[in-house]
mmCIF file of C-alpha atoms and ligand atoms in Angstrom:
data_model
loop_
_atom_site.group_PDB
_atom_site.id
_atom_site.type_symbol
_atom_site.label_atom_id
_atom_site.label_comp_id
_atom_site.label_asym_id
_atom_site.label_seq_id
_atom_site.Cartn_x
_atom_site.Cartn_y
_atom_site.Cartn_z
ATOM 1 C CA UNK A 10 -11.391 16.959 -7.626
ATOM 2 C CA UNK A 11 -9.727 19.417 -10.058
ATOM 3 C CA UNK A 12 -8.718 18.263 -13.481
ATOM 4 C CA UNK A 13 -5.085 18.955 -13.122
ATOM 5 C CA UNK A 14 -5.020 17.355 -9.727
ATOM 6 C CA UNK A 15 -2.119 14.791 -9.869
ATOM 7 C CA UNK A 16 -3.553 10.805 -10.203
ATOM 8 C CA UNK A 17 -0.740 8.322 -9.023
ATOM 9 C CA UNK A 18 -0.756 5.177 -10.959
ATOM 10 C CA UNK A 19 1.573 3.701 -8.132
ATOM 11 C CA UNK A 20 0.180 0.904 -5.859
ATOM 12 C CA UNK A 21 2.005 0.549 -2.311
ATOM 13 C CA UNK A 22 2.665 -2.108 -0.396
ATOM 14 C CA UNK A 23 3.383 -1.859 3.209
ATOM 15 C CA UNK A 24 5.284 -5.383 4.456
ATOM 16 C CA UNK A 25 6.003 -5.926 8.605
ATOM 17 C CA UNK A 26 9.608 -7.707 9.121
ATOM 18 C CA UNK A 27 12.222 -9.026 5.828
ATOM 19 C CA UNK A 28 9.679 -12.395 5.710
ATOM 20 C CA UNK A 29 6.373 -10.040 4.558
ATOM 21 C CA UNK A 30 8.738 -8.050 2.261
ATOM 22 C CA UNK A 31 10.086 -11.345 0.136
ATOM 23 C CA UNK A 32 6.820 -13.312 0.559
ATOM 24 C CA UNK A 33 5.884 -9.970 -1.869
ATOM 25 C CA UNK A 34 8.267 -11.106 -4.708
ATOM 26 C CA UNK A 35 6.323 -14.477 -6.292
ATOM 27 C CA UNK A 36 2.934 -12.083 -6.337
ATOM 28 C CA UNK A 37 4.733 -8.818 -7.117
ATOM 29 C CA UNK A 38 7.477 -9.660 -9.507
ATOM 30 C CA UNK A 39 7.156 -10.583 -12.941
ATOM 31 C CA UNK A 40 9.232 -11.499 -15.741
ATOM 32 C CA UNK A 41 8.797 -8.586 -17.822
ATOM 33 C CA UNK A 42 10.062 -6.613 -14.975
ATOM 34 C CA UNK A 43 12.333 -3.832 -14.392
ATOM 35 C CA UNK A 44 13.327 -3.406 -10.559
ATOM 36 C CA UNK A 45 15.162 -1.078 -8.338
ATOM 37 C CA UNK A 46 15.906 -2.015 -5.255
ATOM 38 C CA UNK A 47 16.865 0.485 -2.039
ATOM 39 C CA UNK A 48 18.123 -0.936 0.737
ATOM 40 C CA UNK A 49 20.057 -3.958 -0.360
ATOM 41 C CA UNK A 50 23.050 -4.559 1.719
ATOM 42 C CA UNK A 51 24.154 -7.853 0.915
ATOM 43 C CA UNK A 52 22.187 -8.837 -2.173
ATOM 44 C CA UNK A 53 19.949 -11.640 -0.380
ATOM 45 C CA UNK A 54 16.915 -10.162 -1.754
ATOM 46 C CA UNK A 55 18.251 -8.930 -4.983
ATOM 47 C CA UNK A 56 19.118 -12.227 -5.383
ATOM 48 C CA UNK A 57 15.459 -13.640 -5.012
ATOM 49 C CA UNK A 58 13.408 -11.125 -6.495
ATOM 50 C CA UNK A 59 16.379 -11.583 -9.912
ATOM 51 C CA UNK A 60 14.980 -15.195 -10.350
ATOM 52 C CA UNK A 61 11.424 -13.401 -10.783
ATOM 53 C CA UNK A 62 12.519 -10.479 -13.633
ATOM 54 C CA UNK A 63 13.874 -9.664 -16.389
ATOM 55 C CA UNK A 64 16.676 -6.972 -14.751
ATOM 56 C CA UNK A 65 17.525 -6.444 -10.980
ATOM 57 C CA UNK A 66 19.209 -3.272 -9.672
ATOM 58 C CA UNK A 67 20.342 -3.708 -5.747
ATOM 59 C CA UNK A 68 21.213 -0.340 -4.300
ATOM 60 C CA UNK A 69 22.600 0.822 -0.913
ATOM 61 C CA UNK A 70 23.859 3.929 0.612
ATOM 62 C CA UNK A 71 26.841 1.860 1.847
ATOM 63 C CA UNK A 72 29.715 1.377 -0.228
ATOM 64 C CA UNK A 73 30.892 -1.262 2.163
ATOM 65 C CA UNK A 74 27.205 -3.313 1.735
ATOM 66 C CA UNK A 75 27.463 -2.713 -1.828
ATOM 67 C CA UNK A 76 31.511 -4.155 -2.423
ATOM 68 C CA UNK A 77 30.467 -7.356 -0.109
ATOM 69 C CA UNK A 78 26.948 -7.839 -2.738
ATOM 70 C CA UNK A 79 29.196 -7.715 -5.941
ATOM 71 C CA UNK A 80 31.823 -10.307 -4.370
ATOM 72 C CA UNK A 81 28.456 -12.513 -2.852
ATOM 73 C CA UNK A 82 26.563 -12.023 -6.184
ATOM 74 C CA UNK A 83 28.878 -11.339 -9.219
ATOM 75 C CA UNK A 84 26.602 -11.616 -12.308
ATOM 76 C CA UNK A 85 24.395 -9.467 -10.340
ATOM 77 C CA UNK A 86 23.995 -5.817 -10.661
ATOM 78 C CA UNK A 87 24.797 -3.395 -7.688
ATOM 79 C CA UNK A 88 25.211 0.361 -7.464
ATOM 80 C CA UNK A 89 25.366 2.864 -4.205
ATOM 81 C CA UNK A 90 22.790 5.281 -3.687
ATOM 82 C CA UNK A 91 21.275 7.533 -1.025
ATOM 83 C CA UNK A 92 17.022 6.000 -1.549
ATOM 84 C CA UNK A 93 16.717 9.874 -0.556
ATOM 85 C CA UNK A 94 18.465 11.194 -3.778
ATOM 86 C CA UNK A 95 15.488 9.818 -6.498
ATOM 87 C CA UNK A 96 17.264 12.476 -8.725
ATOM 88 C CA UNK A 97 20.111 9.568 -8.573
ATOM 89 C CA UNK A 98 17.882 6.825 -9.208
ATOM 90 C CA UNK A 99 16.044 8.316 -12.370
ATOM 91 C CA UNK A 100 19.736 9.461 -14.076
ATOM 92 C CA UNK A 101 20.280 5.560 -13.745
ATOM 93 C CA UNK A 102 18.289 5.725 -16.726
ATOM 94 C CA UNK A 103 16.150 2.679 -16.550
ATOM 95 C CA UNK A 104 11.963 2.414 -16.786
ATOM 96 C CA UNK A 105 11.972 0.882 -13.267
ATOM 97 C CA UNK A 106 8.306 -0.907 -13.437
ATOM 98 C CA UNK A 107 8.319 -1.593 -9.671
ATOM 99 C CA UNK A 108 10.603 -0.265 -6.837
ATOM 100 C CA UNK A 109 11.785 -2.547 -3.308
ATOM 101 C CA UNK A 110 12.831 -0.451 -0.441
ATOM 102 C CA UNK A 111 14.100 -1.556 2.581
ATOM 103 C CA UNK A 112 16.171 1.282 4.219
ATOM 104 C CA UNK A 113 16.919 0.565 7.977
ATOM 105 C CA UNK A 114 15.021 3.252 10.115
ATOM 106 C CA UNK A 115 12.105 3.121 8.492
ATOM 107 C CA UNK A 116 9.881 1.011 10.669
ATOM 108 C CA UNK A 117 8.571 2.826 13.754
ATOM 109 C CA UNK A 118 5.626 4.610 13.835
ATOM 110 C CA UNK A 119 7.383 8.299 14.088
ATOM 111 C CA UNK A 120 8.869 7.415 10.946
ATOM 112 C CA UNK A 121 5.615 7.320 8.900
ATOM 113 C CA UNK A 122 5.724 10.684 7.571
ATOM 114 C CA UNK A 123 9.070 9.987 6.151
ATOM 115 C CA UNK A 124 7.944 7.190 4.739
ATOM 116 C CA UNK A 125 5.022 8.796 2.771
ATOM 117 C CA UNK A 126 7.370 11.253 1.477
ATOM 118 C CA UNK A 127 9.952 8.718 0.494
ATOM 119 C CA UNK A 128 6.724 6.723 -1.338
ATOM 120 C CA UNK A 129 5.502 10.209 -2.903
ATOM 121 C CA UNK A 130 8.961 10.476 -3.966
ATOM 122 C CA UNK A 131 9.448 7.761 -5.840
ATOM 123 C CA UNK A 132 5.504 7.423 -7.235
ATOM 124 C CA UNK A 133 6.117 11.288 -8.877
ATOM 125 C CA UNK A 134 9.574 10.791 -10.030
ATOM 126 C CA UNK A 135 9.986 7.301 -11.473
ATOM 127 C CA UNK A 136 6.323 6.350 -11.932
ATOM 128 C CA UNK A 137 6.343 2.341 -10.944
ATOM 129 C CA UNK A 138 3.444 0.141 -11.210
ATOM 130 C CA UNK A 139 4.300 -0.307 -7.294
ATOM 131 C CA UNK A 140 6.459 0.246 -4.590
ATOM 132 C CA UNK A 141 6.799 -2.689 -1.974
ATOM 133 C CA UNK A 142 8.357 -1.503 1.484
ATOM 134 C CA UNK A 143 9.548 -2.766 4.538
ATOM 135 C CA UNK A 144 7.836 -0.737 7.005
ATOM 136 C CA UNK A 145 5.129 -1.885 10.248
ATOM 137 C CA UNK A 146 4.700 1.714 10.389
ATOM 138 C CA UNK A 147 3.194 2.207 6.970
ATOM 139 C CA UNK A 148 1.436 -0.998 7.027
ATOM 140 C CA UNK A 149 -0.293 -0.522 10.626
ATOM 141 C CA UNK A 150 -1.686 2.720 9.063
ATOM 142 C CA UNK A 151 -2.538 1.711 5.804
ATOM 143 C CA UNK A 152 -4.997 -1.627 7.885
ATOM 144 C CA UNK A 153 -6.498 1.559 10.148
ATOM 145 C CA UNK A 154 -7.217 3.438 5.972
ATOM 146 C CA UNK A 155 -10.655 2.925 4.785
ATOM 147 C CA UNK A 156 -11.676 4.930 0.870
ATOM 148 C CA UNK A 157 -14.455 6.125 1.320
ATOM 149 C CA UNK A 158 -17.175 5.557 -1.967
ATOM 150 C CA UNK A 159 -19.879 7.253 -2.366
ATOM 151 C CA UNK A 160 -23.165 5.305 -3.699
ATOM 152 C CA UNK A 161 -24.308 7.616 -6.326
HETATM 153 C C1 SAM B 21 17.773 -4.081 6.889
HETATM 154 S S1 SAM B 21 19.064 -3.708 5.766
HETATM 155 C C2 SAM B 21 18.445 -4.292 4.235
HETATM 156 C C3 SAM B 21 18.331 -5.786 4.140
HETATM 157 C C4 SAM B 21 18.041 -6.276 2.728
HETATM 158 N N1 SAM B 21 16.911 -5.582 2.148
HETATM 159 C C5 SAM B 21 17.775 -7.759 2.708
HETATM 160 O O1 SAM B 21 16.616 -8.153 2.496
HETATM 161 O O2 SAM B 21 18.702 -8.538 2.925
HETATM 162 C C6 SAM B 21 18.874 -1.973 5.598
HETATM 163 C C7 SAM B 21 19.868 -1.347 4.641
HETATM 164 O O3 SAM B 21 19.497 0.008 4.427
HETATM 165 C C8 SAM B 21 20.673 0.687 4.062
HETATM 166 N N2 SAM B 21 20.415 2.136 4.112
HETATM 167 C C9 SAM B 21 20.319 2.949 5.198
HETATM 168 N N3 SAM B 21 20.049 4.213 4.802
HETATM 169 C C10 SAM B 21 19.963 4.188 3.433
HETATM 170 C C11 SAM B 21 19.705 5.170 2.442
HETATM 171 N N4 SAM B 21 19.482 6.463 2.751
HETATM 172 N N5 SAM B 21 19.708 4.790 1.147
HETATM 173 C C12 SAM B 21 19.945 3.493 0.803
HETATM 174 N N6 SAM B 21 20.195 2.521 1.702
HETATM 175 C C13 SAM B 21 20.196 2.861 2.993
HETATM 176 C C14 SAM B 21 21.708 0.160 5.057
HETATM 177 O O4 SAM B 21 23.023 0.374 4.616
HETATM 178 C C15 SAM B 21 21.313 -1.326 5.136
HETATM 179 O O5 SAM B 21 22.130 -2.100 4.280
#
């Protein structure tokens, strides 16, 4: 492997169906955390994984989602963003230690590639310890991944 090959610090997390994706929040989230989350409509997971961390961003491409979060969850933060613009989401200006996504689309199997790019997106641009998604896609593949080590 070349020197100057890049070496991603980010762990992923592929979760099957909303339950998988919050079960992640007691062994993902701590309290020194900074977290962005993509995908938020309403707020119901900002509002769990915010008892877990020290800061909570919920984000959403809808402005719609994001007005009916802020009325739902008022000392809450919320903000809309496209989870495809990461440009966006690093001029928020915040050392985001771990990233949630949960954009609808995401979870059949044609959408894997998409998913990998959205991951390598977010692993090169804002650096986070880890990146938990919703998606069976990414999780079906990532149980059928083995790294290989060699002995010597
Ligand atoms: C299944 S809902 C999220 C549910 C939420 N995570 C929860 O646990 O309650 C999927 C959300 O993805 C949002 N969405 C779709 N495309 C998006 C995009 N490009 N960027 C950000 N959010 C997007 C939708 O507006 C919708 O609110």
């Amino acid at each position: 492997m070349s020197e100057n090959q890049l070496k991603l610090r980010t762990k992923f997390i592929g979760t099957r169906k909303v339950k998988e994706y919050r079960e992640t929040i007691p062994v993902w989230v701590n309290e020194d955390d900074v977290i962005l989350e993509i995908g938020c409509e309403w707020g119901t997971t900002t509002r769990l994984i915010a008892e877990h961390c020290k800061e909570v961003i919920g984000t959403d491409i809808s402005p719609d989602c994001i007005q009916r979060a802020r009325e739902m969850h008022p000392d809450l933060h919320f903000e809309v963003l496209d989870g495809f613009d990461a440009r966006a989401a690093l001029d928020m200006g915040k050392e985001f230690t771990k990233v949630y996504i949960d954009i609808s689309g995401l979870s059949g199997y044609r959408s894997l590639l998409d998913v990998i790019s959205l991951l390598m997106m977010y692993a090169t641009v804002l650096r986070p310890e880890a990146i938990i998604i919703k998606s069976g896609a990414l999780k079906s593949f990532a149980s059928s991944c083995i790294a290989w080590r060699s002995s010597d």
